[in-house]
Amino acid sequence: MMNKWYDSIRKAVTQTPCLYVGASAGIIVAGSTIETACWKQHDDPRVVPGRESYNDWNGVRGLGLVGKYAFFPHMNDEWECLLADKRSKVEELCCLRDDQVCHVDGESQTITIL
């Protein structure tokens, strides 16, 4: 069951002209799933009650602002082997390095990496 904030945020950014800016966790939440936040196993998964392990985050839905895309920020060469294993968990994966920006055209649902 989603919290009330989920529907409120999704409605605000999809039904009215607006600009959504997300960095790090903010871009992950915008994607189809937020499980990518646990792939590196850097953060404590227990910050949310009921999600005690990294596996508890598998399949947790994001806002889905860009259709099927999930986001993996802070990409660098260190994570290539990890992604080889994880890519099959999401339909579309957008990996962003710290010097990149993802621009999304809301109407066409197209992504441009700048």
PDB file of C-alpha atoms in Angstrom:
ATOM      1  CA  MET A   1       0.000   0.000   0.000  1.00  0.00           C
ATOM      2  CA  MET A   2       1.363   3.392  -0.998  1.00  0.00           C
ATOM      3  CA  ASN A   3       1.405   6.397   1.263  1.00  0.00           C
ATOM      4  CA  LYS A   4      -0.704   9.432   0.463  1.00  0.00           C
ATOM      5  CA  TRP A   5       2.426  11.329  -0.582  1.00  0.00           C
ATOM      6  CA  TYR A   6       2.923   8.963  -3.528  1.00  0.00           C
ATOM      7  CA  ASP A   7      -0.311   9.916  -5.255  1.00  0.00           C
ATOM      8  CA  SER A   8       0.111  13.597  -4.365  1.00  0.00           C
ATOM      9  CA  ILE A   9       3.599  13.857  -5.846  1.00  0.00           C
ATOM     10  CA  ARG A  10       2.758  11.797  -8.911  1.00  0.00           C
ATOM     11  CA  LYS A  11      -0.340  13.897  -9.606  1.00  0.00           C
ATOM     12  CA  ALA A  12       1.556  17.165  -9.118  1.00  0.00           C
ATOM     13  CA  VAL A  13       4.280  16.276 -11.613  1.00  0.00           C
ATOM     14  CA  THR A  14       2.168  14.519 -14.243  1.00  0.00           C
ATOM     15  CA  GLN A  15      -1.048  16.531 -14.378  1.00  0.00           C
ATOM     16  CA  THR A  16       0.292  20.069 -14.189  1.00  0.00           C
ATOM     17  CA  PRO A  17       3.167  21.762 -15.996  1.00  0.00           C
ATOM     18  CA  CYS A  18       6.126  21.595 -13.651  1.00  0.00           C
ATOM     19  CA  LEU A  19       9.798  20.848 -13.292  1.00  0.00           C
ATOM     20  CA  TYR A  20      10.876  17.849 -11.215  1.00  0.00           C
ATOM     21  CA  VAL A  21      14.518  17.899 -10.180  1.00  0.00           C
ATOM     22  CA  GLY A  22      16.013  14.920  -8.430  1.00  0.00           C
ATOM     23  CA  ALA A  23      19.590  14.094  -7.554  1.00  0.00           C
ATOM     24  CA  SER A  24      20.778  10.808  -6.089  1.00  0.00           C
ATOM     25  CA  ALA A  25      17.759   9.452  -4.160  1.00  0.00           C
ATOM     26  CA  GLY A  26      15.544  12.014  -5.902  1.00  0.00           C
ATOM     27  CA  ILE A  27      16.225  10.500  -9.314  1.00  0.00           C
ATOM     28  CA  ILE A  28      15.880   6.956  -7.986  1.00  0.00           C
ATOM     29  CA  VAL A  29      12.411   7.734  -6.580  1.00  0.00           C
ATOM     30  CA  ALA A  30      11.358   9.136  -9.975  1.00  0.00           C
ATOM     31  CA  GLY A  31      12.027   5.785 -11.637  1.00  0.00           C
ATOM     32  CA  SER A  32       9.945   2.645 -11.988  1.00  0.00           C
ATOM     33  CA  THR A  33      11.547   1.038  -8.916  1.00  0.00           C
ATOM     34  CA  ILE A  34      13.615   2.200  -5.992  1.00  0.00           C
ATOM     35  CA  GLU A  35      15.398  -1.101  -5.478  1.00  0.00           C
ATOM     36  CA  THR A  36      18.392   0.315  -7.395  1.00  0.00           C
ATOM     37  CA  ALA A  37      19.142   2.330  -4.241  1.00  0.00           C
ATOM     38  CA  CYS A  38      20.140  -0.919  -2.523  1.00  0.00           C
ATOM     39  CA  TRP A  39      22.280  -2.439  -5.247  1.00  0.00           C
ATOM     40  CA  LYS A  40      25.530  -0.936  -3.924  1.00  0.00           C
ATOM     41  CA  GLN A  41      24.633  -1.898  -0.351  1.00  0.00           C
ATOM     42  CA  HIS A  42      26.052   1.361   1.005  1.00  0.00           C
ATOM     43  CA  ASP A  43      23.037   2.646   2.902  1.00  0.00           C
ATOM     44  CA  ASP A  44      21.290   1.090   5.876  1.00  0.00           C
ATOM     45  CA  PRO A  45      18.090  -0.550   4.570  1.00  0.00           C
ATOM     46  CA  ARG A  46      16.521  -0.416   8.046  1.00  0.00           C
ATOM     47  CA  VAL A  47      15.770   3.321   7.819  1.00  0.00           C
ATOM     48  CA  VAL A  48      12.213   2.319   6.896  1.00  0.00           C
ATOM     49  CA  PRO A  49      10.390   0.067   9.348  1.00  0.00           C
ATOM     50  CA  GLY A  50       9.585  -3.305   7.807  1.00  0.00           C
ATOM     51  CA  ARG A  51      12.478  -3.128   5.355  1.00  0.00           C
ATOM     52  CA  GLU A  52      15.245  -4.709   7.394  1.00  0.00           C
ATOM     53  CA  SER A  53      17.411  -6.120   4.591  1.00  0.00           C
ATOM     54  CA  TYR A  54      18.431  -5.060   1.104  1.00  0.00           C
ATOM     55  CA  ASN A  55      16.231  -7.810  -0.365  1.00  0.00           C
ATOM     56  CA  ASP A  56      13.191  -6.254   1.345  1.00  0.00           C
ATOM     57  CA  TRP A  57      13.494  -3.410  -1.188  1.00  0.00           C
ATOM     58  CA  ASN A  58      13.211  -5.679  -4.256  1.00  0.00           C
ATOM     59  CA  GLY A  59      10.201  -4.752  -6.349  1.00  0.00           C
ATOM     60  CA  VAL A  60       9.391  -1.576  -4.406  1.00  0.00           C
ATOM     61  CA  ARG A  61       7.761   0.742  -6.902  1.00  0.00           C
ATOM     62  CA  GLY A  62       9.005   4.250  -7.625  1.00  0.00           C
ATOM     63  CA  LEU A  63       6.938   7.131  -8.973  1.00  0.00           C
ATOM     64  CA  GLY A  64       7.295   5.839 -12.530  1.00  0.00           C
ATOM     65  CA  LEU A  65       7.618   9.330 -13.989  1.00  0.00           C
ATOM     66  CA  VAL A  66       9.459   7.997 -17.034  1.00  0.00           C
ATOM     67  CA  GLY A  67       7.563   4.850 -17.816  1.00  0.00           C
ATOM     68  CA  LYS A  68       9.640   1.698 -17.439  1.00  0.00           C
ATOM     69  CA  TYR A  69      12.938   3.444 -16.654  1.00  0.00           C
ATOM     70  CA  ALA A  70      14.746   2.851 -13.380  1.00  0.00           C
ATOM     71  CA  PHE A  71      17.696   5.037 -12.400  1.00  0.00           C
ATOM     72  CA  PHE A  72      21.151   4.194 -11.057  1.00  0.00           C
ATOM     73  CA  PRO A  73      22.984   7.390 -10.041  1.00  0.00           C
ATOM     74  CA  HIS A  74      26.673   7.826  -9.145  1.00  0.00           C
ATOM     75  CA  MET A  75      27.676   5.395 -11.896  1.00  0.00           C
ATOM     76  CA  ASN A  76      31.369   4.748 -12.420  1.00  0.00           C
ATOM     77  CA  ASP A  77      33.549   1.917 -13.716  1.00  0.00           C
ATOM     78  CA  GLU A  78      33.554   0.293 -10.263  1.00  0.00           C
ATOM     79  CA  TRP A  79      29.892  -0.708 -10.725  1.00  0.00           C
ATOM     80  CA  GLU A  80      30.124  -2.377 -14.170  1.00  0.00           C
ATOM     81  CA  CYS A  81      30.300  -5.940 -12.772  1.00  0.00           C
ATOM     82  CA  LEU A  82      27.430  -5.269 -10.368  1.00  0.00           C
ATOM     83  CA  LEU A  83      25.261  -3.959 -13.198  1.00  0.00           C
ATOM     84  CA  ALA A  84      26.009  -6.969 -15.371  1.00  0.00           C
ATOM     85  CA  ASP A  85      24.216  -9.010 -12.714  1.00  0.00           C
ATOM     86  CA  LYS A  86      21.435  -6.525 -11.886  1.00  0.00           C
ATOM     87  CA  ARG A  87      20.307  -5.232 -15.312  1.00  0.00           C
ATOM     88  CA  SER A  88      17.874  -8.120 -15.760  1.00  0.00           C
ATOM     89  CA  LYS A  89      15.909  -6.970 -12.673  1.00  0.00           C
ATOM     90  CA  VAL A  90      14.556  -3.869 -14.430  1.00  0.00           C
ATOM     91  CA  GLU A  91      13.044  -3.393 -17.860  1.00  0.00           C
ATOM     92  CA  GLU A  92      14.988  -0.224 -18.725  1.00  0.00           C
ATOM     93  CA  LEU A  93      17.953   1.110 -16.754  1.00  0.00           C
ATOM     94  CA  CYS A  94      19.401   4.603 -16.989  1.00  0.00           C
ATOM     95  CA  CYS A  95      22.847   4.854 -15.367  1.00  0.00           C
ATOM     96  CA  LEU A  96      24.030   8.361 -14.591  1.00  0.00           C
ATOM     97  CA  ARG A  97      27.552   9.473 -13.758  1.00  0.00           C
ATOM     98  CA  ASP A  98      27.966  12.375 -11.378  1.00  0.00           C
ATOM     99  CA  ASP A  99      28.757  14.730 -14.277  1.00  0.00           C
ATOM    100  CA  GLN A 100      25.602  13.807 -16.203  1.00  0.00           C
ATOM    101  CA  VAL A 101      22.062  15.102 -16.240  1.00  0.00           C
ATOM    102  CA  CYS A 102      18.997  13.243 -17.413  1.00  0.00           C
ATOM    103  CA  HIS A 103      16.460  15.382 -19.262  1.00  0.00           C
ATOM    104  CA  VAL A 104      13.016  13.860 -19.726  1.00  0.00           C
ATOM    105  CA  ASP A 105      10.432  15.124 -22.154  1.00  0.00           C
ATOM    106  CA  GLY A 106       7.221  14.418 -20.270  1.00  0.00           C
ATOM    107  CA  GLU A 107       4.966  14.317 -23.287  1.00  0.00           C
ATOM    108  CA  SER A 108       7.008  11.876 -25.342  1.00  0.00           C
ATOM    109  CA  GLN A 109       8.587  10.090 -22.343  1.00  0.00           C
ATOM    110  CA  THR A 110      12.004  10.356 -24.008  1.00  0.00           C
ATOM    111  CA  ILE A 111      15.256  10.576 -22.083  1.00  0.00           C
ATOM    112  CA  THR A 112      18.328  12.538 -23.114  1.00  0.00           C
ATOM    113  CA  ILE A 113      21.554  12.196 -21.133  1.00  0.00           C
ATOM    114  CA  LEU A 114      23.499  15.430 -21.087  1.00  0.00           C
TER     115      LEU A 114
END
